[in-house]
Short mmCIF file of C-alpha atoms and ligand atoms in Angstrom, two decimals:
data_model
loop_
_atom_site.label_atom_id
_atom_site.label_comp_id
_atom_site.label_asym_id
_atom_site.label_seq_id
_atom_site.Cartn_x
_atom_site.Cartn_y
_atom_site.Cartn_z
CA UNK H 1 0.00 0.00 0.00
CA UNK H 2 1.04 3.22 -0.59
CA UNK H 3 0.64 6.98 1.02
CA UNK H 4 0.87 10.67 -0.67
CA UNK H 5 4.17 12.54 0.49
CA UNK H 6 2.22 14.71 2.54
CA UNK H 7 0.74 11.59 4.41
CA UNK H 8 4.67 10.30 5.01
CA UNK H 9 6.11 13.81 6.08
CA UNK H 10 2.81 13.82 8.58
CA UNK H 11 4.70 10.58 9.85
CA UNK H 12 7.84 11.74 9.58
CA UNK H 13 7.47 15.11 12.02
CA UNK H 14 5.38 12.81 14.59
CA UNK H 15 8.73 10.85 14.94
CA UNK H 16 10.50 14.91 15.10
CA UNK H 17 12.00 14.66 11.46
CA UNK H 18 12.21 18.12 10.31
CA UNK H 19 9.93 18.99 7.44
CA UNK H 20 8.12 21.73 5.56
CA UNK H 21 5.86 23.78 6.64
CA UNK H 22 2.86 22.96 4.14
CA UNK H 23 -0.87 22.11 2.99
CA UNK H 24 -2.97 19.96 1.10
CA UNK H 25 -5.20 21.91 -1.42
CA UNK H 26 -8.03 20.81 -3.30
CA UNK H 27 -8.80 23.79 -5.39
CA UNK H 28 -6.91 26.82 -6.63
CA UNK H 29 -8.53 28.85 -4.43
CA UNK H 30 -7.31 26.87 -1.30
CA UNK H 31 -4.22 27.39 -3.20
CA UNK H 32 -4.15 31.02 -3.33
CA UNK H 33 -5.28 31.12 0.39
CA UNK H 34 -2.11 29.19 1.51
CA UNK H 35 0.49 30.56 -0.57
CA UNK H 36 -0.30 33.89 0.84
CA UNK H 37 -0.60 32.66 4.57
CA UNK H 38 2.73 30.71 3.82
CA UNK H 39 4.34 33.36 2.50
CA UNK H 40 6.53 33.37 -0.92
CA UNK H 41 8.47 31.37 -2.24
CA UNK H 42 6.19 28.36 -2.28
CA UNK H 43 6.26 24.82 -4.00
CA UNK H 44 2.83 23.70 -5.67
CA UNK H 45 3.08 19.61 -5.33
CA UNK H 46 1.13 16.89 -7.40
CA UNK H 47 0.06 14.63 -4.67
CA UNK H 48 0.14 11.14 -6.50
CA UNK H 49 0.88 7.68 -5.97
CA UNK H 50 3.70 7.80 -8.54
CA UNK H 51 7.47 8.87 -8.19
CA UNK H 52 9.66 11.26 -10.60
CA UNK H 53 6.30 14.46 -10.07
CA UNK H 54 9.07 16.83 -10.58
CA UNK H 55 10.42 15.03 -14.33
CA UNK H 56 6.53 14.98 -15.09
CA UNK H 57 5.75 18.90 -14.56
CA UNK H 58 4.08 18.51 -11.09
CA UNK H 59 6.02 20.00 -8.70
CA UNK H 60 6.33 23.95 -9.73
CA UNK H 61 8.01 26.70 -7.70
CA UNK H 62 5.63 29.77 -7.06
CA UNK H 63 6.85 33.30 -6.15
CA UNK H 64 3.54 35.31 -6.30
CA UNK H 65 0.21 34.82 -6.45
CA UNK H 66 0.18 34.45 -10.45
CA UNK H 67 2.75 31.85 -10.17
CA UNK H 68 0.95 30.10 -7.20
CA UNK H 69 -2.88 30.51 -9.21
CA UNK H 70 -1.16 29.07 -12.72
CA UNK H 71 0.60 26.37 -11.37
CA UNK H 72 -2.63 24.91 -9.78
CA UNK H 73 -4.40 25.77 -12.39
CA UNK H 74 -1.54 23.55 -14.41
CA UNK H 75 -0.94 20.79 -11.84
CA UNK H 76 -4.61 19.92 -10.17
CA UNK H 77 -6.47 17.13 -12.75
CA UNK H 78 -2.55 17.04 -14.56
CA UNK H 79 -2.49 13.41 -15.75
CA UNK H 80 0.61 11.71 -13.70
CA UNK H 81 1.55 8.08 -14.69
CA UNK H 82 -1.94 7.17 -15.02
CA UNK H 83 -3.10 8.63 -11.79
CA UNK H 84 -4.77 12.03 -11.91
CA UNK H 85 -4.16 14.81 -9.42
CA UNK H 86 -7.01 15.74 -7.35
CA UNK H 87 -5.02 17.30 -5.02
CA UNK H 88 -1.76 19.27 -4.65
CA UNK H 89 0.84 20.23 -1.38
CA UNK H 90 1.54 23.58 -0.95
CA UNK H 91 4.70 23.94 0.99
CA UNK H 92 7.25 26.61 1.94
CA UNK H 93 9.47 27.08 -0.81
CA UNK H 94 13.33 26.24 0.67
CA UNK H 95 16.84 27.67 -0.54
CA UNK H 96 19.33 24.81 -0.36
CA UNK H 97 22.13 24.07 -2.17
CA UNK H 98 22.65 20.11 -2.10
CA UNK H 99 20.39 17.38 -2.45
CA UNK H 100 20.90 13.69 -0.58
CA UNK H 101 18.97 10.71 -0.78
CA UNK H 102 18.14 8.69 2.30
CA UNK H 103 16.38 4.95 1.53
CA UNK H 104 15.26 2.27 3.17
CA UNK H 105 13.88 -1.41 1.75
CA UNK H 106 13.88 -5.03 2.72
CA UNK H 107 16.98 -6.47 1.06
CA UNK H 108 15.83 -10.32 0.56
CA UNK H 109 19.52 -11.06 0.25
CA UNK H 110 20.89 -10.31 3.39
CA UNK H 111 17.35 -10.67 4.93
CA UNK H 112 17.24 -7.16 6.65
CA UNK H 113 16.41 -3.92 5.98
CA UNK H 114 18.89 -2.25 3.76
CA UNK H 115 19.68 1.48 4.11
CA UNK H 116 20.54 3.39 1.19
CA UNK H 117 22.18 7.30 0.76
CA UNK H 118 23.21 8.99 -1.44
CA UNK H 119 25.00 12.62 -2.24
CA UNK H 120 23.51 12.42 -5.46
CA UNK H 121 20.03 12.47 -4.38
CA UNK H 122 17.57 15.01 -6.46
CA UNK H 123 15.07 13.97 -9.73
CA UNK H 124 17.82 12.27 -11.50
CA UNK H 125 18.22 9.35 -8.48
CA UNK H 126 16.98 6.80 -11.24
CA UNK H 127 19.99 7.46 -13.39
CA UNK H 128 22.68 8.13 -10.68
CA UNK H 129 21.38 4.07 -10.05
CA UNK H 130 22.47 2.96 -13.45
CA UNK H 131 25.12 5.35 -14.58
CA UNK H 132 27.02 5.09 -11.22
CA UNK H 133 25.69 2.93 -9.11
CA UNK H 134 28.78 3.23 -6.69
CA UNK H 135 27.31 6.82 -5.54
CA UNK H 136 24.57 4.53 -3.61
CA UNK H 137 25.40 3.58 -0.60
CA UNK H 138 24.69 0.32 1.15
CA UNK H 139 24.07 -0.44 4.76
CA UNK H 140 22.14 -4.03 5.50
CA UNK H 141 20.69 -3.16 9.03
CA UNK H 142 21.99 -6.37 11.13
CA UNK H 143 18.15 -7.13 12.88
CA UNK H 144 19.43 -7.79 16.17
CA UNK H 145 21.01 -4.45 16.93
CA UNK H 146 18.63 -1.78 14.84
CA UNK H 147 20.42 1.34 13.35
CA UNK H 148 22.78 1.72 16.10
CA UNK H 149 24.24 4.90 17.17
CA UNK H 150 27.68 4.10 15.64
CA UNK H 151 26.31 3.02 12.32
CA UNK H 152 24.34 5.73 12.18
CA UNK H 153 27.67 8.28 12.91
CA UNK H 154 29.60 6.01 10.21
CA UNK H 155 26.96 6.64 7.32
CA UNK H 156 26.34 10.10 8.30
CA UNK H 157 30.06 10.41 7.97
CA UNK H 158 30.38 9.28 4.50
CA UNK H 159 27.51 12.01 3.70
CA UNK H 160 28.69 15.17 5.49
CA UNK H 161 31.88 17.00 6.34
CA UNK H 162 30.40 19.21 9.25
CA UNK H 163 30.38 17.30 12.57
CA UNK H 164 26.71 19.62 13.69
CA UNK H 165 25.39 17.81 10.19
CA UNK H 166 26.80 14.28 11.06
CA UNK H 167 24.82 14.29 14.68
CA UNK H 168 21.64 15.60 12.78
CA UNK H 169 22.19 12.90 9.78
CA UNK H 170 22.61 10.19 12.97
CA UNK H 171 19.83 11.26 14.56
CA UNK H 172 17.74 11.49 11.77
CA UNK H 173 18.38 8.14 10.08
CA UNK H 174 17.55 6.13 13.84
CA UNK H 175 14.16 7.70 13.95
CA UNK H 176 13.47 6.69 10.35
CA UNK H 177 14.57 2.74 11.03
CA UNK H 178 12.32 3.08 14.02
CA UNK H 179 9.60 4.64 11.42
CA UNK H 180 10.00 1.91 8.93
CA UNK H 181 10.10 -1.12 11.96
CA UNK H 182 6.66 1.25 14.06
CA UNK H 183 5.05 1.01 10.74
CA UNK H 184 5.74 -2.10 8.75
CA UNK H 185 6.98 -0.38 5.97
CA UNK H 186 8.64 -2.17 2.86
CA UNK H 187 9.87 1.36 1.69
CA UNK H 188 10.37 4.76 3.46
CA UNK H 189 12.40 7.29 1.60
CA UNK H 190 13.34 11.13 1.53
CA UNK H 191 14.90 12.62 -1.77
CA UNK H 192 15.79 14.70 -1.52
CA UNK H 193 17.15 15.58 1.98
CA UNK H 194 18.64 18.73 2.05
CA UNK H 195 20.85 21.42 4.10
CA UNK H 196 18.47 24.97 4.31
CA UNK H 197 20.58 27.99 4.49
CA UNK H 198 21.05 28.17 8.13
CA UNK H 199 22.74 24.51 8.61
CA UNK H 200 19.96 22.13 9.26
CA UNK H 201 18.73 18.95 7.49
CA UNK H 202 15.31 19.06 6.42
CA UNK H 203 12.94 16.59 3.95
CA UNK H 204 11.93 18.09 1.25
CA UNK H 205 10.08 15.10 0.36
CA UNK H 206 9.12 11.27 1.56
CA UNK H 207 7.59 7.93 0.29
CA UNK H 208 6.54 5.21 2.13
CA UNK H 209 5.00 2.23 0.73
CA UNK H 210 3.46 -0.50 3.33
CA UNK H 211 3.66 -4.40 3.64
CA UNK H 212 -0.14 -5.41 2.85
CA UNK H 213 -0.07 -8.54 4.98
CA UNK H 214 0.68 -6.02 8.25
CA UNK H 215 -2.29 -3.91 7.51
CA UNK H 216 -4.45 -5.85 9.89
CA UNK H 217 -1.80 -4.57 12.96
CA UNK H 218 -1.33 -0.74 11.34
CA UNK H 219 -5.42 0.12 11.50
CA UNK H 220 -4.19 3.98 11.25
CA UNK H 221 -2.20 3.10 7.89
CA UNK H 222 -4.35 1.43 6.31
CA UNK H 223 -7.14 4.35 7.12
CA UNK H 224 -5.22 6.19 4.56
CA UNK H 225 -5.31 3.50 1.44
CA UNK H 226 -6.80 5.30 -1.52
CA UNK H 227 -7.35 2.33 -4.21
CA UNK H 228 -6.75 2.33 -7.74
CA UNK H 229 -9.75 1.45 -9.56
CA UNK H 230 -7.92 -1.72 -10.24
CA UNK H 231 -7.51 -2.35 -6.55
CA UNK H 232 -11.20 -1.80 -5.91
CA UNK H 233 -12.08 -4.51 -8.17
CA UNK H 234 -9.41 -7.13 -6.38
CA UNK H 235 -11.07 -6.24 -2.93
CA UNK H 236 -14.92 -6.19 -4.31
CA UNK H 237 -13.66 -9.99 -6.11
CA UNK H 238 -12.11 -10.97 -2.52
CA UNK H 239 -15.43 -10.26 -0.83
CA UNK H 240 -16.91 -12.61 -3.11
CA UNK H 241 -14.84 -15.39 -2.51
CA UNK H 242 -12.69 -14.90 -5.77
CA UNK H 243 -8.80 -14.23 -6.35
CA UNK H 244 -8.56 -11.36 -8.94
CA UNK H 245 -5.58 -9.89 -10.40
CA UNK H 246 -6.11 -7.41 -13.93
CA UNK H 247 -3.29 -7.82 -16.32
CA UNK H 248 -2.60 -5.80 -19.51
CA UNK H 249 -4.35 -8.78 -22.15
CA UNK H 250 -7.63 -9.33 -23.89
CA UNK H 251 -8.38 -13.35 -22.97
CA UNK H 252 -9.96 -13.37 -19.54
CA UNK H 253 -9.75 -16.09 -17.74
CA UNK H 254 -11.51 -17.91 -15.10
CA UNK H 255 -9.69 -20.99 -13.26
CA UNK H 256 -10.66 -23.44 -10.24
CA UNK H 257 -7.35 -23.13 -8.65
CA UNK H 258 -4.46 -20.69 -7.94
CA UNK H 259 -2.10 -23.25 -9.39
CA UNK H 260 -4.09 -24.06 -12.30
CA UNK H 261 -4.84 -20.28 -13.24
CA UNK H 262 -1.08 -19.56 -13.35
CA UNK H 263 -0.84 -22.96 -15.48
CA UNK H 264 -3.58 -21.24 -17.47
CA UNK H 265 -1.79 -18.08 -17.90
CA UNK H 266 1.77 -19.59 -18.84
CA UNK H 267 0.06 -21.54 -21.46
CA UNK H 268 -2.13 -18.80 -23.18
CA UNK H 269 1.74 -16.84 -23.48
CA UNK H 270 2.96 -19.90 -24.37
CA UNK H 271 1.04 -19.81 -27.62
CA UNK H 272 1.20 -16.22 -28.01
CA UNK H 273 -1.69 -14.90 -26.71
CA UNK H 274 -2.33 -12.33 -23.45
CA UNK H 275 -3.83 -13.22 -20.66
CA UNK H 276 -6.45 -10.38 -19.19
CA UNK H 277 -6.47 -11.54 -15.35
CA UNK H 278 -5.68 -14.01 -12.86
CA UNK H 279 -8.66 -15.37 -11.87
CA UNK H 280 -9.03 -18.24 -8.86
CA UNK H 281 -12.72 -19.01 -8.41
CA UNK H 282 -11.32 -21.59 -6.22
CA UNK H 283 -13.36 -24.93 -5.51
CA UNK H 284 -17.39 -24.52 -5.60
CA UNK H 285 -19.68 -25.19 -8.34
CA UNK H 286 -22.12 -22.47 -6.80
CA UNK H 287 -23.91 -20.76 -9.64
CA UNK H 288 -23.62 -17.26 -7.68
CA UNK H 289 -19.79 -17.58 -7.74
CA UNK H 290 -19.79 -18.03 -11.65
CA UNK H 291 -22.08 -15.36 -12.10
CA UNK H 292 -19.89 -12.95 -9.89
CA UNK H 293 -16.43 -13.84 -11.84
CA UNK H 294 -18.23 -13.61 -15.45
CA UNK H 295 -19.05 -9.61 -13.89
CA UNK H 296 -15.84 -9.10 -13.06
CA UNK H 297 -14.18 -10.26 -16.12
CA UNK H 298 -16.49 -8.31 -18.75
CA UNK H 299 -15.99 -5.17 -16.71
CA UNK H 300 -12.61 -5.38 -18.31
CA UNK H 301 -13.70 -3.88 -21.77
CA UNK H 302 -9.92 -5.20 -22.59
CA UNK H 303 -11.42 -8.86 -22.81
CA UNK H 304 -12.47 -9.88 -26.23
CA UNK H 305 -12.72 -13.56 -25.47
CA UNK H 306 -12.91 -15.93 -22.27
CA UNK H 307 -11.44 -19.09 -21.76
CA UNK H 308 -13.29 -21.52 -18.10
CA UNK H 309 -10.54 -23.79 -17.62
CA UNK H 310 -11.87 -26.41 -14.77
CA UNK H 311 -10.48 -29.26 -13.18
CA UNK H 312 -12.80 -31.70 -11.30
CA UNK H 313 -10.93 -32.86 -8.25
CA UNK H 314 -13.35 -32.82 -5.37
CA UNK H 315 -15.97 -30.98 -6.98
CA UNK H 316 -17.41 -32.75 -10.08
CA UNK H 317 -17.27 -31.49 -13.39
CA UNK H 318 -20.70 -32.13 -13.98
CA UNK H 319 -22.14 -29.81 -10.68
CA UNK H 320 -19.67 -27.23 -12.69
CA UNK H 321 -21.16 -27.76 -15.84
CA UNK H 322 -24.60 -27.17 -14.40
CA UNK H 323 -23.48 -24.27 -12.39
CA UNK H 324 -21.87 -22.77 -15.39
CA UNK H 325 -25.12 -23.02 -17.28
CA UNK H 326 -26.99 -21.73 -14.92
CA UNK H 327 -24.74 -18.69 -14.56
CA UNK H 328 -24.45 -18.30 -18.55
CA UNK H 329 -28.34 -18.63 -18.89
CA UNK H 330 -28.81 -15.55 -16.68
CA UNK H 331 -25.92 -13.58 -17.97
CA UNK H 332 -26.84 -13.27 -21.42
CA UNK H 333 -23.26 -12.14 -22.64
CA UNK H 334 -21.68 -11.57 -26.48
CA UNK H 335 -18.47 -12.36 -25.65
CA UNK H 336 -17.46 -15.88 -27.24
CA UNK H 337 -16.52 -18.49 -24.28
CA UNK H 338 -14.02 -21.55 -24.42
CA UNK H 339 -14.70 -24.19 -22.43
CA UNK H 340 -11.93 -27.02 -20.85
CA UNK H 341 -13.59 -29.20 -18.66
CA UNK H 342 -11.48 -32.15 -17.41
CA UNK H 343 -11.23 -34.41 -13.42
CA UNK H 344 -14.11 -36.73 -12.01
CA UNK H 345 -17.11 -37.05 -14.20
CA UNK H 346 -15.82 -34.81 -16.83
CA UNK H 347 -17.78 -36.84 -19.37
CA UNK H 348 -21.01 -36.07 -17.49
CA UNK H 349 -19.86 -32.47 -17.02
CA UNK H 350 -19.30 -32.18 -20.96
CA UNK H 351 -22.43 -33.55 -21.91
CA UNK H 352 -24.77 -30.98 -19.80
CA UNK H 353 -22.58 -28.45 -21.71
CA UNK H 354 -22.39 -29.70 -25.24
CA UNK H 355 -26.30 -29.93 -24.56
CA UNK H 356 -26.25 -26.48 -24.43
CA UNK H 357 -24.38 -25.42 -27.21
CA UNK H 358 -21.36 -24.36 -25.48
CA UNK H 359 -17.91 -25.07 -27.12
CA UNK H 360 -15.98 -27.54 -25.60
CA UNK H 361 -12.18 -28.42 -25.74
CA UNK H 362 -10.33 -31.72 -25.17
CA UNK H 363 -7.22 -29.82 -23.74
CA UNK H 364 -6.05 -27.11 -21.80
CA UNK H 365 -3.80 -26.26 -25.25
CA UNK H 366 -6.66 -26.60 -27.35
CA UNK H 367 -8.55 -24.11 -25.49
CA UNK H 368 -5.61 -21.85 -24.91
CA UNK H 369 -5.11 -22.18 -28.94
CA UNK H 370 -8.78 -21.19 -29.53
CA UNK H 371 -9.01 -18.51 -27.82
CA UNK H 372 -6.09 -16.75 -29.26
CA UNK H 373 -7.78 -17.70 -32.68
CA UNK H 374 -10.90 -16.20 -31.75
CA UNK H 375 -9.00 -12.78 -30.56
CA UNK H 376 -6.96 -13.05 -33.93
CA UNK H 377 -10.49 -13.51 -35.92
CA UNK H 378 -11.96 -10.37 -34.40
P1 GDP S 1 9.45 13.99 -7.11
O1 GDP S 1 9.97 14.44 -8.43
O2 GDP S 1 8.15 13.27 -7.24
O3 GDP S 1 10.45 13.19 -6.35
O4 GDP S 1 9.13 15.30 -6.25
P2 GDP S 1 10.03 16.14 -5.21
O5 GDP S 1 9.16 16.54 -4.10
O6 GDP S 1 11.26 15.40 -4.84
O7 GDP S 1 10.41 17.43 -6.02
C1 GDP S 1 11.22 17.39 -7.17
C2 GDP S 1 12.33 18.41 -7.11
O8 GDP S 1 11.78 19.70 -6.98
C3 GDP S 1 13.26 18.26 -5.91
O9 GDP S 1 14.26 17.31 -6.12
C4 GDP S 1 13.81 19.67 -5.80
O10 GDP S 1 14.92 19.83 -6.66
C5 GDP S 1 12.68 20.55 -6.29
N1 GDP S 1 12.01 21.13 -5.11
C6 GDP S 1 11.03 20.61 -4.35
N2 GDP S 1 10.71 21.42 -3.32
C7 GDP S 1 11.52 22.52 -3.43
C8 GDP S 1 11.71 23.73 -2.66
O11 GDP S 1 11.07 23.99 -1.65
N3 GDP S 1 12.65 24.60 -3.11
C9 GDP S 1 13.39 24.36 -4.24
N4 GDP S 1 14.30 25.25 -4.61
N5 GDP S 1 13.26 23.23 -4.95
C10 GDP S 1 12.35 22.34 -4.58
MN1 MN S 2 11.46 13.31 -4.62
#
């Protein structure tokens, strides 16, 4: 899960990391009003769950109360990434003359958290990571002992030359491993970090993102989860009893089984086609459930063709078969269906739906190969 930078820095000055002074907007006229209580300079900020806002136009520097109307006239419904910006930061505009990056991430490697700084922090942090990767530095956090005080000197070190900026660096970088451990975050970063005119650190900016399965434990974090439109469909499909994942294809499918959807999936690319979704209906032959996935995957108007690929293990094929029926019979739908029924009483299963004109496969290829024919045909 993710937060706006606004929601992070809120998180960051509760743990007394220095930040901004700043607030969220909604119109231009909130705008105005708090660029003139603020006072000028101010920076105009697309609040978005997407990085690199500055690259894409949305962060803009204001110095009257033109510059401050235009820019959120410019930024607010800006399309960033996909995501469009319904609202913007407006925070006191800072003189500084360096930027660092400070970073922190589970490092599946060493199994800790790994700490990551950088001089070189700013906009361009994405390319200082390619081009020169040894400007990144690399602290695994040992779990036992935290960011101690000595690690935190030693990294602090390598970033500044003046010993009052070493004890602030220090300070700063314990409270944000006690941020990231507090909140079961999988990512907490500032870029940049800077040094304001009179000698202190301050973030201009943070990211967090959260681990989903700790959600349950952070009830204050997850209060703040905005889903995608995307996500809103995986959590309506997980109140009915389905796994649902979108993907970027046209052939939807819809799969008794997390192992046999993947199997589903690898085979559809196998023969060149794209799958739409992940789809786990999991092990009933209840009607409702059909009815409920067949929703889902035609609110995708990506999918031109579906392909039912049931096994029969516990559940018989032929309760599937009737339950499919049933579902179809009330769903009335255009888009063409391949069927691959197959496990106990798959005979009995085929026959209820050859009996109502529903094409059948013999194989899981087969119907994989169809439906990519029927996508081609269209
Ligand atoms: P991001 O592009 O999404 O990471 O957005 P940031 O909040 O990091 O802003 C992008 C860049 O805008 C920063 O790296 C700074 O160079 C610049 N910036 C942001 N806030 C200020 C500010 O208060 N003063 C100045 N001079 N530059 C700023
Ligand atoms: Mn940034």
């Amino acid at each position: 899960m993710k937060i706006h930078e606004f929601q992070a820095k809120e998180i960051f000055s509760r743990y007394s990391i220095p930040v901004t002074k700043e607030t969220v907007c909604y119109t231009t006229d909130e705008v105005c009003t708090a660029s003139e209580r603020l006072g000028y300079p101010v920076v105009v900020k697309a609040q978005v769950h997407a990085g690199g806002r500055g690259k894409a136009g949305g962060v803009k520097l204001a110095r009257t109360l033109d510059d401050a109307k235009n820019a959120a006239n410019q930024i607010l419904g800006m399309d960033i990434k996909g995501y469009t910006v319904e609202k913007v930061l407006v925070a006191q505009g800072v003189k500084f003359n360096k930027e660092f990056y400070v970073g922190m991430t589970i490092d599946r490697n060493t199994k800790s958290v790994l700490f990551m700084a950088s001089k070189e922090g700013g906009v361009e942090i994405e390319e200082v990571a390619k081009d020169n990767p040894e400007a990144i530095l690399k602290f695994p956090i040992d779990p036992e002992l935290g960011m101690a005080p000595f690690l935190a000197r030693k990294i602090a070190f390598q970033l500044f030359d003046d010993f009052s900026l070493v004890k602030q660096g220090a300070d700063l970088f314990q409270k944000l491993y006690k941020i990231f451990l507090d909140t079961d975050s999988s990512l907490v970063e500032i870029n940049p970090l800077v040094i304001t005119d009179d000698g202190n650190l301050l973030a201009l900016d943070g990211k967090m993102n959260f681990d989903d399965n700790a959600l349950f434990r952070q009830k204050e974090i997850e209060a703040l989860n905005e889903p995608t439109e995307d996500e809103k469909k995986e959590i309506q499909a997980k109140e009915s009893g389905l796994t649902y994942i979108r993907l970027d294809g046209n052939i939807g499918c819809m799969v008794n089984g997390a192992g046999l959807a993947m199997a589903s999936m690898d085979v559809i690319k196998h023969f060149g086609g794209q799958p739409a979704n992940f789809l786990d209906i999991g092990g009933s032959s209840n009607p409702q459930k059909v009815i409920d996935a067949m929703n889902l995957l035609t609110s995708d108007k990506n999918v031109k063709v579906i392909m039912i690929n049931i096994f029969g293990g516990i559940t018989r094929c032929d309760d599937v078969a009737k339950g499919l029926v049933t579902a179809l019979e009330q769903l009335k739908m255009d888009i063409p269906i391949v069927i691959r029924l197959s496990g106990t009483n798959a005979e009995e299963g085929l026959r209820i739906i050859a009996s109502q004109n529903l094409p059948v496969v013999g194989s899981l290829s087969e119907a994989a190969q169809e439906a990519i024919r029927l996508v081609n045909a269209m």
